[in-house]
PDB file of C-alpha atoms in Angstrom:
ATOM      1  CA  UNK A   1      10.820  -2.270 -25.014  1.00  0.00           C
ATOM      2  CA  UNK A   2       9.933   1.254 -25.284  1.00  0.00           C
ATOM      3  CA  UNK A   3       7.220   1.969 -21.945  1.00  0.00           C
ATOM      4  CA  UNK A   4       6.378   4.721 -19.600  1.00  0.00           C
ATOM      5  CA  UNK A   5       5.238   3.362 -16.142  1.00  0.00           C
ATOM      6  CA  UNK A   6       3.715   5.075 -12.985  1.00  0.00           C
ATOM      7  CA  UNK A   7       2.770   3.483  -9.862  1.00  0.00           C
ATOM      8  CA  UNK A   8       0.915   5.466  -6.842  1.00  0.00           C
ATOM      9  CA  UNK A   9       0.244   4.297  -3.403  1.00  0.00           C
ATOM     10  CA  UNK A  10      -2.774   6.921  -1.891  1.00  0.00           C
ATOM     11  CA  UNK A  11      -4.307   5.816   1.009  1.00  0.00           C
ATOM     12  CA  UNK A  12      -8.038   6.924   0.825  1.00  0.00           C
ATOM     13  CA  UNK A  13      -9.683   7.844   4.301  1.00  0.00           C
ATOM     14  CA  UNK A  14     -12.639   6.197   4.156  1.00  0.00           C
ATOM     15  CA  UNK A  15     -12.749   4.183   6.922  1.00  0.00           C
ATOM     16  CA  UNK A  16     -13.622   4.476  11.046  1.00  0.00           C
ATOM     17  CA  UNK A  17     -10.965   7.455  12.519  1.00  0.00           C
ATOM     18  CA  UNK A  18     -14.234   9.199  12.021  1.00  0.00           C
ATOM     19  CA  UNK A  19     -16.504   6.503  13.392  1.00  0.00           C
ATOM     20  CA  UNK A  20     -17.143   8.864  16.455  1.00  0.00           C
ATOM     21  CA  UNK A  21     -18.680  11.831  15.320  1.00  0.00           C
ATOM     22  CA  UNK A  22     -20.912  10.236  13.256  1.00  0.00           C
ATOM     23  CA  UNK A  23     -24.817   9.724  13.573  1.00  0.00           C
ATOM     24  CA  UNK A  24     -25.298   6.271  15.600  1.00  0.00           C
ATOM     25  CA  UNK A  25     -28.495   4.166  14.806  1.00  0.00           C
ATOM     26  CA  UNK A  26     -29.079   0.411  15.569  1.00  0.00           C
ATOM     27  CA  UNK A  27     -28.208  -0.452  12.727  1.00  0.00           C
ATOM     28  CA  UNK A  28     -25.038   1.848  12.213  1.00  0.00           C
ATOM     29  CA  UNK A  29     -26.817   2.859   8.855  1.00  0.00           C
ATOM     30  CA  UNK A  30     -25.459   6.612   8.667  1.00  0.00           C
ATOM     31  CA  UNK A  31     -21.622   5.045   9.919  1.00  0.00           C
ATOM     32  CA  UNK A  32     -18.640   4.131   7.753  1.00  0.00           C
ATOM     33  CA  UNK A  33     -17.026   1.318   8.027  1.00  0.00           C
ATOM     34  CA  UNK A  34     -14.005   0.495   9.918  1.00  0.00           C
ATOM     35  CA  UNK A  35     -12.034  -0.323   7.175  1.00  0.00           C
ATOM     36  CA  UNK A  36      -9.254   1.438   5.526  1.00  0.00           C
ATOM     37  CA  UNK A  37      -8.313   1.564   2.016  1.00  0.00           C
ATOM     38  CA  UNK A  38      -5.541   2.383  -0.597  1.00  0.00           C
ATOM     39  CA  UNK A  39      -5.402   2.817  -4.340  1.00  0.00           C
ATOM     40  CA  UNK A  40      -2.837   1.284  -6.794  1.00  0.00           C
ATOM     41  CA  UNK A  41      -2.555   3.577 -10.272  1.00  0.00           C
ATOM     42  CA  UNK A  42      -0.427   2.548 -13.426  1.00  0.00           C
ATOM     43  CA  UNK A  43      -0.149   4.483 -17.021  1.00  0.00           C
ATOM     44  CA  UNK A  44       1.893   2.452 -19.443  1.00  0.00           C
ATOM     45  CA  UNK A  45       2.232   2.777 -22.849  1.00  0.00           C
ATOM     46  CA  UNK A  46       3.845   0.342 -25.774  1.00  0.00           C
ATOM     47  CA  UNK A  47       5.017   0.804 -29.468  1.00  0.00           C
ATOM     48  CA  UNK A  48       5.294  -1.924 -31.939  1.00  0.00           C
ATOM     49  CA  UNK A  49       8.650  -2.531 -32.298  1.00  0.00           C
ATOM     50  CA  UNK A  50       9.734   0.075 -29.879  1.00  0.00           C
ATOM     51  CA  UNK A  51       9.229   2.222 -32.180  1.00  0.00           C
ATOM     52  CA  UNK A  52       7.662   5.815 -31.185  1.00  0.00           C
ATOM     53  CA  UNK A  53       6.105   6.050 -34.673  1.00  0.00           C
ATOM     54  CA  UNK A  54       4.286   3.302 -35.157  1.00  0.00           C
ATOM     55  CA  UNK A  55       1.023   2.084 -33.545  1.00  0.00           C
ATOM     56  CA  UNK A  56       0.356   1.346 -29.963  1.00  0.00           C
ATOM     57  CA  UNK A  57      -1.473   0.238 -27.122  1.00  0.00           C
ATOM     58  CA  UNK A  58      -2.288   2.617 -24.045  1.00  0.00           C
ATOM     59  CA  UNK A  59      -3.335   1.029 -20.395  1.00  0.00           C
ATOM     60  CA  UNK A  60      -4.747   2.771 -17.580  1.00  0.00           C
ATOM     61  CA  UNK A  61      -5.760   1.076 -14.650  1.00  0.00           C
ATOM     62  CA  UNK A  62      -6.683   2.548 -11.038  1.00  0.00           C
ATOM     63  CA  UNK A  63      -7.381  -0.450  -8.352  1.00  0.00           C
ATOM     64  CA  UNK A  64      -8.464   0.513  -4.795  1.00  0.00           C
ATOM     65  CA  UNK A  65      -8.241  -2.320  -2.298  1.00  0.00           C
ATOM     66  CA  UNK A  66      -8.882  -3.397   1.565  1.00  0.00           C
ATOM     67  CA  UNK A  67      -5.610  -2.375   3.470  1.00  0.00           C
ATOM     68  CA  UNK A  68      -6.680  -2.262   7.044  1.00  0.00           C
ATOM     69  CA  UNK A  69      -9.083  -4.053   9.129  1.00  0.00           C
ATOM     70  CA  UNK A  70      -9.234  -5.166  12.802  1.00  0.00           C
ATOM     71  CA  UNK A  71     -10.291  -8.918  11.763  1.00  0.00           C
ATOM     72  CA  UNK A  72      -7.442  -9.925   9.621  1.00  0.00           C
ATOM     73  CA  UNK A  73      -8.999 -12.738   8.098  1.00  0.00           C
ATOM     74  CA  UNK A  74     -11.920 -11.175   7.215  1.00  0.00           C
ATOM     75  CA  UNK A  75      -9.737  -8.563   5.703  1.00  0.00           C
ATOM     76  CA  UNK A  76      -7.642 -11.495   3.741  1.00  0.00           C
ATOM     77  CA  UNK A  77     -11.304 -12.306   2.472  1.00  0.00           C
ATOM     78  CA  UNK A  78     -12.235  -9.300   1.007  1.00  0.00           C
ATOM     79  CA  UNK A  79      -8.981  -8.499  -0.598  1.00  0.00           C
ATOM     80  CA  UNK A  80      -9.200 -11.844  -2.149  1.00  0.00           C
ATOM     81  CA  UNK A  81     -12.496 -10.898  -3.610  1.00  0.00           C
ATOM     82  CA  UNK A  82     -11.103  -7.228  -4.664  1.00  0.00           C
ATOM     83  CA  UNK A  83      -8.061  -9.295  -6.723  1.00  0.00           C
ATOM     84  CA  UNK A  84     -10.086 -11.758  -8.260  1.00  0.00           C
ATOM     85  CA  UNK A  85     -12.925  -9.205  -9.820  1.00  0.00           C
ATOM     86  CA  UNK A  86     -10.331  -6.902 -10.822  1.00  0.00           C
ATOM     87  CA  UNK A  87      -7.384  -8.827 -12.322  1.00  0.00           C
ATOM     88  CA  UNK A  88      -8.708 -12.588 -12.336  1.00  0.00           C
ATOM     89  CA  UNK A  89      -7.737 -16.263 -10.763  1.00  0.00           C
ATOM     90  CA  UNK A  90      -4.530 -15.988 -11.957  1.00  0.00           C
ATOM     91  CA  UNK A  91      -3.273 -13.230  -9.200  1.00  0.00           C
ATOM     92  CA  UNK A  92      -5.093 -13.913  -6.469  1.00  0.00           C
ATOM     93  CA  UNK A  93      -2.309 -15.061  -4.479  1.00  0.00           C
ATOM     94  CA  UNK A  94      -0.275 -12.236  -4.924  1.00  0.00           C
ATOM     95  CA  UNK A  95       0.140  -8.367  -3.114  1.00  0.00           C
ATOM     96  CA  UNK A  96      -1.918  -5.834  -5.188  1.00  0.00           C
ATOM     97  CA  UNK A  97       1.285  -4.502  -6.263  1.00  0.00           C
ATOM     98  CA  UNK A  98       2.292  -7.664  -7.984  1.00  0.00           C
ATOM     99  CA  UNK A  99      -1.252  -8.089  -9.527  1.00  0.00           C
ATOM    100  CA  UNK A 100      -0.761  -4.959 -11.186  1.00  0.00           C
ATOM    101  CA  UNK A 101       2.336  -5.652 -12.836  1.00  0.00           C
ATOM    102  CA  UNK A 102       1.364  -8.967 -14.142  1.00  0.00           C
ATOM    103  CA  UNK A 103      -1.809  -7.243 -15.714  1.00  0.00           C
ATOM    104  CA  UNK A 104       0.103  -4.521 -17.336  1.00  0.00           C
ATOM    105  CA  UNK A 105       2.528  -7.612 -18.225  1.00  0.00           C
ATOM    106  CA  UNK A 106       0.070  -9.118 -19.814  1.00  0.00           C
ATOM    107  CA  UNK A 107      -1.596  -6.542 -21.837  1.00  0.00           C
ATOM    108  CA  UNK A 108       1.485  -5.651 -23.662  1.00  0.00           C
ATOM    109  CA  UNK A 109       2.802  -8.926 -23.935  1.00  0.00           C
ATOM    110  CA  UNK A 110      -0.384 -10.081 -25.762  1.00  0.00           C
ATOM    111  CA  UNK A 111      -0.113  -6.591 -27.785  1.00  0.00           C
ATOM    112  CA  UNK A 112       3.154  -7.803 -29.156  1.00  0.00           C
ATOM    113  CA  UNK A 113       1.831 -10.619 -30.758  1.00  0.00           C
ATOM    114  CA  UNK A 114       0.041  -8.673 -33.865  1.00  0.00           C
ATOM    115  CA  UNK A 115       3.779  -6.674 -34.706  1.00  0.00           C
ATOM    116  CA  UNK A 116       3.842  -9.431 -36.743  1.00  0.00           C
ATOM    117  CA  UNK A 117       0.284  -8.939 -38.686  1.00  0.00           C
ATOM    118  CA  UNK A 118       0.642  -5.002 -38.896  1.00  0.00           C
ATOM    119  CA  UNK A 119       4.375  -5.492 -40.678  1.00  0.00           C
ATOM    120  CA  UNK A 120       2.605  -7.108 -43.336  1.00  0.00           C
ATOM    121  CA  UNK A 121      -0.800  -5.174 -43.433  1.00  0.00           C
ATOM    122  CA  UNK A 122       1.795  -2.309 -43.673  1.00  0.00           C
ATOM    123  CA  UNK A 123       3.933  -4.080 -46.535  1.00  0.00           C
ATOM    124  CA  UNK A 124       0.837  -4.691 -48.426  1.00  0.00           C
ATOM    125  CA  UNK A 125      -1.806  -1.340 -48.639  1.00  0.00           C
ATOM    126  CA  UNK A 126      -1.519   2.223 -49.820  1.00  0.00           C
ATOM    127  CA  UNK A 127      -4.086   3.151 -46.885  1.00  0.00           C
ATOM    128  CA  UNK A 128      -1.312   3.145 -44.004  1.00  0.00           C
ATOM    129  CA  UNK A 129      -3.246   5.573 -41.843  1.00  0.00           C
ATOM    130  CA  UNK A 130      -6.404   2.985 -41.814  1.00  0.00           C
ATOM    131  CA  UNK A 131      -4.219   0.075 -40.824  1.00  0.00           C
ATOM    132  CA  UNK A 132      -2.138   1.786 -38.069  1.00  0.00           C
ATOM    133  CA  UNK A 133      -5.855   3.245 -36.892  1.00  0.00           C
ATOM    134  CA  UNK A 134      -6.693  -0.002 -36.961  1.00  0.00           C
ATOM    135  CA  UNK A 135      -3.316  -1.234 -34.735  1.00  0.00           C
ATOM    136  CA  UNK A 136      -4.110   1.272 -31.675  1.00  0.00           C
ATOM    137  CA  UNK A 137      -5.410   0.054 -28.542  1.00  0.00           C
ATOM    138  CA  UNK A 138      -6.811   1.225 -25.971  1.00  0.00           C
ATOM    139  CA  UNK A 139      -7.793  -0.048 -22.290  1.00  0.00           C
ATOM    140  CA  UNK A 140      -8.819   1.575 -18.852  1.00  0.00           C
ATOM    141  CA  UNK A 141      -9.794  -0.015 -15.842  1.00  0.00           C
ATOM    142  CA  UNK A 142     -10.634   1.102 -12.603  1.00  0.00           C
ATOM    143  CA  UNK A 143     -12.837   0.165  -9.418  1.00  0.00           C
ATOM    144  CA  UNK A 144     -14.668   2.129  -7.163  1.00  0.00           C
ATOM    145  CA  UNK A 145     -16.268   2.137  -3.654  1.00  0.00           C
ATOM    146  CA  UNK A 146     -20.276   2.981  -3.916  1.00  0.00           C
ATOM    147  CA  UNK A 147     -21.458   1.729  -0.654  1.00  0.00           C
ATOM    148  CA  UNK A 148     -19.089   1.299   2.512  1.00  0.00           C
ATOM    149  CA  UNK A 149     -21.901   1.266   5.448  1.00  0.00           C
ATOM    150  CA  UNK A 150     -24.068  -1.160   7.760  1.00  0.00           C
ATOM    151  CA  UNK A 151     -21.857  -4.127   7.867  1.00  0.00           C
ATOM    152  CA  UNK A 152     -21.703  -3.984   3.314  1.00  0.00           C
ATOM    153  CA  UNK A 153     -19.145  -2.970   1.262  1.00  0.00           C
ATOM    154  CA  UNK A 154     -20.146  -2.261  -2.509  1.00  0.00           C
ATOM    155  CA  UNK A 155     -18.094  -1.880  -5.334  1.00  0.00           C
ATOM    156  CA  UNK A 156     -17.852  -1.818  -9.007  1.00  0.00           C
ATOM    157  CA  UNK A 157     -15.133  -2.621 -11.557  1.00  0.00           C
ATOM    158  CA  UNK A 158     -15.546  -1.037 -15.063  1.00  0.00           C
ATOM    159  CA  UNK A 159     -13.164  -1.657 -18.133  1.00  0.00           C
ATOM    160  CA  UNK A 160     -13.533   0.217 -21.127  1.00  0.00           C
ATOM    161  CA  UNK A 161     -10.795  -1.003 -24.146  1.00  0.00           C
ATOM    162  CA  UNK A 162     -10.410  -0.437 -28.015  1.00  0.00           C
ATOM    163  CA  UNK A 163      -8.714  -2.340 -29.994  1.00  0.00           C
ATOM    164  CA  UNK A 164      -9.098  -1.214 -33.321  1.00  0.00           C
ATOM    165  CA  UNK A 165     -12.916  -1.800 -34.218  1.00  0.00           C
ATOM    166  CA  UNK A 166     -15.752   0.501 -34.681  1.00  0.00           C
ATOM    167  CA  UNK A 167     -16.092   1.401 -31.263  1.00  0.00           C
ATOM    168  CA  UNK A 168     -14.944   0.778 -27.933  1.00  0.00           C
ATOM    169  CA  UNK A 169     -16.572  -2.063 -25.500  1.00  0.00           C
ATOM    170  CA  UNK A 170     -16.887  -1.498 -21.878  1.00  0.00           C
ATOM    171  CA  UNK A 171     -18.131  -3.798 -19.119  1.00  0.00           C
ATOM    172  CA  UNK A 172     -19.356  -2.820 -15.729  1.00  0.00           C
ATOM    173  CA  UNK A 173     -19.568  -5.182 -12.444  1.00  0.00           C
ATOM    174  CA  UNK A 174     -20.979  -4.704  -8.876  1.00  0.00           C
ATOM    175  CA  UNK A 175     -20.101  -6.466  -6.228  1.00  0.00           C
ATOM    176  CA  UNK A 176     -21.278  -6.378  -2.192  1.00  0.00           C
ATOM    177  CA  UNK A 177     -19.668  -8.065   0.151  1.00  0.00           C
ATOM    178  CA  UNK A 178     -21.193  -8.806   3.713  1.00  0.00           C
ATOM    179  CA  UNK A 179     -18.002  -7.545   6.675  1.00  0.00           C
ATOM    180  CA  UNK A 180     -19.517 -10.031   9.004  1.00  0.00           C
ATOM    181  CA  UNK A 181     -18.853 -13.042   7.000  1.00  0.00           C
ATOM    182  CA  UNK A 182     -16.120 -11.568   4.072  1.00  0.00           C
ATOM    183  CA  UNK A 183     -18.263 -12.904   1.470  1.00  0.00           C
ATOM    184  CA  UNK A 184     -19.951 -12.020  -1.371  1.00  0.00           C
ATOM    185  CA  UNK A 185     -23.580 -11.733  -1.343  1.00  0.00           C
ATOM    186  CA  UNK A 186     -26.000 -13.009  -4.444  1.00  0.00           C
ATOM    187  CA  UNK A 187     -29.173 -12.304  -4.582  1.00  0.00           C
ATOM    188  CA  UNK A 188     -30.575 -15.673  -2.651  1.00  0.00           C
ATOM    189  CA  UNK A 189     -29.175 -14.001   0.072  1.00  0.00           C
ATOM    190  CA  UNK A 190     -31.488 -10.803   0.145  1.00  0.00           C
ATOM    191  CA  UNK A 191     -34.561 -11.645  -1.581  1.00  0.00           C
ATOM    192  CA  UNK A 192     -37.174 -14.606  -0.460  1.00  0.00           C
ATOM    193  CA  UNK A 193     -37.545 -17.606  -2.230  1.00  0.00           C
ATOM    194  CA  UNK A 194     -39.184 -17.323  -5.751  1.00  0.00           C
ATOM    195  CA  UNK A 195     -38.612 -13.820  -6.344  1.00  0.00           C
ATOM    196  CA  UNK A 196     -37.592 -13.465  -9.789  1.00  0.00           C
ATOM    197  CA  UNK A 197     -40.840 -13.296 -11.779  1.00  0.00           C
ATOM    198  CA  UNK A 198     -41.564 -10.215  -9.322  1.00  0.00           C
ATOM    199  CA  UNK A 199     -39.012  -8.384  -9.329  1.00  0.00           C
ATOM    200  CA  UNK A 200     -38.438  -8.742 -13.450  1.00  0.00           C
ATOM    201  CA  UNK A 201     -41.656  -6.942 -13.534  1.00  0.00           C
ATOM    202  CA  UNK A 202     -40.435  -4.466 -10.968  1.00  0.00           C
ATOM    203  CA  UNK A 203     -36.863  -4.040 -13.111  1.00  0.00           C
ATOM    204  CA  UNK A 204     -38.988  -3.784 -16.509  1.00  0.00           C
ATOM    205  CA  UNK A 205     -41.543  -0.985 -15.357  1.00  0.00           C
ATOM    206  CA  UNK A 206     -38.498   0.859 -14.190  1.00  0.00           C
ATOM    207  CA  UNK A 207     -36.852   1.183 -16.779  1.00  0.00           C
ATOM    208  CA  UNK A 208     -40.041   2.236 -18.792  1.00  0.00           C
ATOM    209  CA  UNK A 209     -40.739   5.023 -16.542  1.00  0.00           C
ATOM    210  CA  UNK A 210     -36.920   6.124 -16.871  1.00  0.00           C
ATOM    211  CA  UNK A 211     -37.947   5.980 -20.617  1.00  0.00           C
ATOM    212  CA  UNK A 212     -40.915   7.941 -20.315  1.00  0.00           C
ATOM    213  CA  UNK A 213     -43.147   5.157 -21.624  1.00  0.00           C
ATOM    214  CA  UNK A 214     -46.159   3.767 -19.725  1.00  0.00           C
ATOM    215  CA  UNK A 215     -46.347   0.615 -21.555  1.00  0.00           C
ATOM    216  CA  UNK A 216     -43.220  -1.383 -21.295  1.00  0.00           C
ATOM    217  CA  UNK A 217     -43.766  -3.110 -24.733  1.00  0.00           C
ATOM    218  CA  UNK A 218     -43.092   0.052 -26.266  1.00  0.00           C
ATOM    219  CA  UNK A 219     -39.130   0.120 -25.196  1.00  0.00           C
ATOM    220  CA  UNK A 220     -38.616  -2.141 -27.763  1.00  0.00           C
ATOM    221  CA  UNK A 221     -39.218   0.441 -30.129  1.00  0.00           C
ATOM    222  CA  UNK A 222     -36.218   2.131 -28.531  1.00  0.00           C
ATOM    223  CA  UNK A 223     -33.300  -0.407 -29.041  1.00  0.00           C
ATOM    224  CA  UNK A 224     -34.608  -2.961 -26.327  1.00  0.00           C
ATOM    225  CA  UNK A 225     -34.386  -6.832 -27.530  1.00  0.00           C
ATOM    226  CA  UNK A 226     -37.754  -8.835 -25.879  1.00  0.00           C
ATOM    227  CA  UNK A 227     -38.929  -7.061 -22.629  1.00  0.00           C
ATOM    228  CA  UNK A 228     -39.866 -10.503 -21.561  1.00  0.00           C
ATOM    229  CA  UNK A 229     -36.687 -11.799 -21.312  1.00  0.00           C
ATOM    230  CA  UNK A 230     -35.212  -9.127 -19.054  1.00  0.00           C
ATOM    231  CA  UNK A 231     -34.457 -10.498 -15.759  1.00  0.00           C
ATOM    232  CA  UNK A 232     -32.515 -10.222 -12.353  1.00  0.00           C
ATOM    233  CA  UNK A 233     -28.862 -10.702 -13.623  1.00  0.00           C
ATOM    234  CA  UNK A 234     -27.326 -10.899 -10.186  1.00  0.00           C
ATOM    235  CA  UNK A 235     -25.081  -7.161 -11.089  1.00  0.00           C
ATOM    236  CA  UNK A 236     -26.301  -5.398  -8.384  1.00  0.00           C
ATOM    237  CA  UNK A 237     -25.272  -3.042  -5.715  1.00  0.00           C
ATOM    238  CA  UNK A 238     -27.649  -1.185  -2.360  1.00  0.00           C
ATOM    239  CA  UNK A 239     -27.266   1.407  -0.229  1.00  0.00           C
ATOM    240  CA  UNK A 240     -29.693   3.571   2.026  1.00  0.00           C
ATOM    241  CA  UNK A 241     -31.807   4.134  -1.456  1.00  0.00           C
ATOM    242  CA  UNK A 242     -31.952   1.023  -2.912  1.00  0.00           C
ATOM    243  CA  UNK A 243     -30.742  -1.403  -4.546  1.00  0.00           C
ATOM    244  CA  UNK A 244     -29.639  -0.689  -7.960  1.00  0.00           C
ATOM    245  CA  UNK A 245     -29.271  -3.265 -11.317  1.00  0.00           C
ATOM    246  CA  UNK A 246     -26.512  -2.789 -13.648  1.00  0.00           C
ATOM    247  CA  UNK A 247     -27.314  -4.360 -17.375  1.00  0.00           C
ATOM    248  CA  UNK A 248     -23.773  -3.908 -19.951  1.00  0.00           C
ATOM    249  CA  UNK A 249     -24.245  -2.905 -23.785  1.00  0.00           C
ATOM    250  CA  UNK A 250     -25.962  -5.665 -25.692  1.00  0.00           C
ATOM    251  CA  UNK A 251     -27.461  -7.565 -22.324  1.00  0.00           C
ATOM    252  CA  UNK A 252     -31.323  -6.233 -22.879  1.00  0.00           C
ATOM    253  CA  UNK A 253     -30.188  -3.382 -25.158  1.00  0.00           C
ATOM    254  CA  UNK A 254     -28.844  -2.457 -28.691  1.00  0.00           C
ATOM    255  CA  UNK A 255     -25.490  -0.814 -28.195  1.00  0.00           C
ATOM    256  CA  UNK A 256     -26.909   2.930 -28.840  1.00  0.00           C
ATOM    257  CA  UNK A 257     -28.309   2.167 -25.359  1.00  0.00           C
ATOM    258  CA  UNK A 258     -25.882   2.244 -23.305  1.00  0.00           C
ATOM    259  CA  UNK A 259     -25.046   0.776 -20.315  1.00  0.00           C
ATOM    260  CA  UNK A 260     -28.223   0.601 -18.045  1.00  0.00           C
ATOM    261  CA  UNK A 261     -28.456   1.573 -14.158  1.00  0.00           C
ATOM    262  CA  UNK A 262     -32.330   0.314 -12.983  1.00  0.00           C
ATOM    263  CA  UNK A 263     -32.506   1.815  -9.239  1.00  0.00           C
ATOM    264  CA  UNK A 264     -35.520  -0.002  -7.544  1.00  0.00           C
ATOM    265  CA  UNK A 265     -36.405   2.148  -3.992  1.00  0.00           C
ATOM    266  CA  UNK A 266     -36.842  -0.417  -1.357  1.00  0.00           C
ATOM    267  CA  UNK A 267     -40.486   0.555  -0.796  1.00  0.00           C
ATOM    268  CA  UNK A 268     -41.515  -1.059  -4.607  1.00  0.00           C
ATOM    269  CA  UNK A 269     -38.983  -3.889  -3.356  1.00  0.00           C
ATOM    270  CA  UNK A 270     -39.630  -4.555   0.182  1.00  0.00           C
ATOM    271  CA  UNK A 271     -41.955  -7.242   0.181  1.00  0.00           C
ATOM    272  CA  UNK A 272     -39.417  -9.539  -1.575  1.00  0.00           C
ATOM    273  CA  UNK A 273     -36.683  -9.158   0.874  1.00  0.00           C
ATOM    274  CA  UNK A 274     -35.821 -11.434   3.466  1.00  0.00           C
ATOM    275  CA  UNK A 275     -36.304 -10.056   7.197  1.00  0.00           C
ATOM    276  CA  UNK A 276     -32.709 -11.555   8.329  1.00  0.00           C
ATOM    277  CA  UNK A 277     -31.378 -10.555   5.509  1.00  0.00           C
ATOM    278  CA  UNK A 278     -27.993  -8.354   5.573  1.00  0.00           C
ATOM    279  CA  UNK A 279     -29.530  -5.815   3.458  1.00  0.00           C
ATOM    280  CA  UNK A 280     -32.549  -5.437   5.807  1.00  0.00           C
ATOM    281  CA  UNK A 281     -31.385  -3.064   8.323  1.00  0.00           C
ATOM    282  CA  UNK A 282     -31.408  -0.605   5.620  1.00  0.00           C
ATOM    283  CA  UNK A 283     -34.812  -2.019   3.533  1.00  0.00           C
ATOM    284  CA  UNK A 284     -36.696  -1.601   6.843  1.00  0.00           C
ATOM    285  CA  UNK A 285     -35.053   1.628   8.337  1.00  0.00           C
ATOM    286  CA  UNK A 286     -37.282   4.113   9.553  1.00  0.00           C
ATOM    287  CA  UNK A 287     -37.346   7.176   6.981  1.00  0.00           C
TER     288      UNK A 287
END
């Protein structure tokens, strides 16, 4: 097998060696966390067959993970969390290094199964540049830090692949995890009970205004499926804005859309949030 492979190790300062210059407040709102990081990056590229002039399939994957923390369990958490939304069940009990490999293991291994199908798409059509279009994937992935303050991390994984279609898909996921506890925080844990009804109204006249619009009916004139079924869909992040919503292609929009970023300020959102919530130090921080 034919492949071109690059691992990096960078460690990524993000974390408290600068904890004492910056701004305190009671609740640490303007302070990183103490938490250090490092980043994982792999380029590998396959040919069917081995063979440098045929088709093939391309992945590029960055991971940044939890490498340092004073509360080693809580740490063991988190990275657990990292693994799992990145590279699934399957390597969660391994070193980010490991997970890597097996992912990039996997993606060619599963490549390899069509040499079969494209030797005899090949043996039978004229139009060889369609079908070896057709035979050329594409994948990146990559995670990134958006919010490392006041006791939350937030992060988001986005993969982007092609494998031959029309176009490309993509996905995009945030995540927030709670340092006190290591866990992962849904959206019972932020907003009061029966909140959803309110805040899909909030969500829907957001995005109208984005749109320019003032009545939200008219968005479905503009590649929206039925505003009345757009809810809360749990892909959220905060920080000292907000807290933002995250809706892929085809989830409350035709693909032309795009992927959709609703950021609701926490004064239109305040009322629904729970006072001993995580998330409230920064809700109710004095402006």
């Amino acid at each position: 097998m034919k492949s071109k492979k690059i691992i990096f190790l960078v460690p990524l300062l993000l974390s408290g060696i600068f904890m004492t210059s910056c701004k305190q407040s009671t609740a640490n709102i303007s302070c990183d966390n103490d938490i250090q990081f490092d980043t994982i990056t792999i380029n590998e590229q396959y040919h069917l067959f081995g063979d440098s002039t045929n088709p093939s399939c391309t992945l590029e994957s960055t991971f940044i993970y939890p490498s340092d923390y004073k509360d080693k369990e809580i740490l063991r958490k988190i990275n657990r969390h990292f693994l799992i939304s990145f590279f699934g069940e399957d390597n969660v009990s391994v070193s980010p290094e490991k997970a890597m490999e097996s992912y990039a293991g996997k993606y060619i291994s599963e490549y390899r199964e069509i040499e079969k199908d494209f030797l005899d798409a090949i043996k039978n059509t004229d139009e060889k540049p369609i079908i070896e279009a057709s035979y050329t994937y594409h994948e990146m992935s990559s995670n990134e830090i958006l919010y490392n303050k006041s006791n939350l991390i937030c992060y988001a994984v986005s993969v982007e692949y092609f494998t031959g279609g029309a176009h490309g898909e993509h996905g995009y996921n945030n995540y927030v995890i709670y340092l006190q506890t290591g866990d992962i925080m849904e959206e019972m844990d932020i907003f009061v009970d029966n909140y959803q009804d309110d805040l899909a109204r909030i969500i829907v006249n957001a995005i109208a205004s984005a749109h320019h619009v003032t009545d939200p009916v008219e968005l479905e004139n503009m590649g929206f499926f039925n505003i009345k079924e757009i809810y809360p869909n749990n892909n959220f992040y905060v920080d000292e804005n907000g807290i933002t919503y995250t809706f892929n292609h085809y989830e409350i929009a035709a693909h032309s859309v795009g992927k959709i970023d609703v950021v609701l300020p926490y004064d239109k959102i305040r009322h629904l949030i729970r006072e001993n919530s995580p998330v409230a130090p920064l809700a109710f921080a004095e402006k």
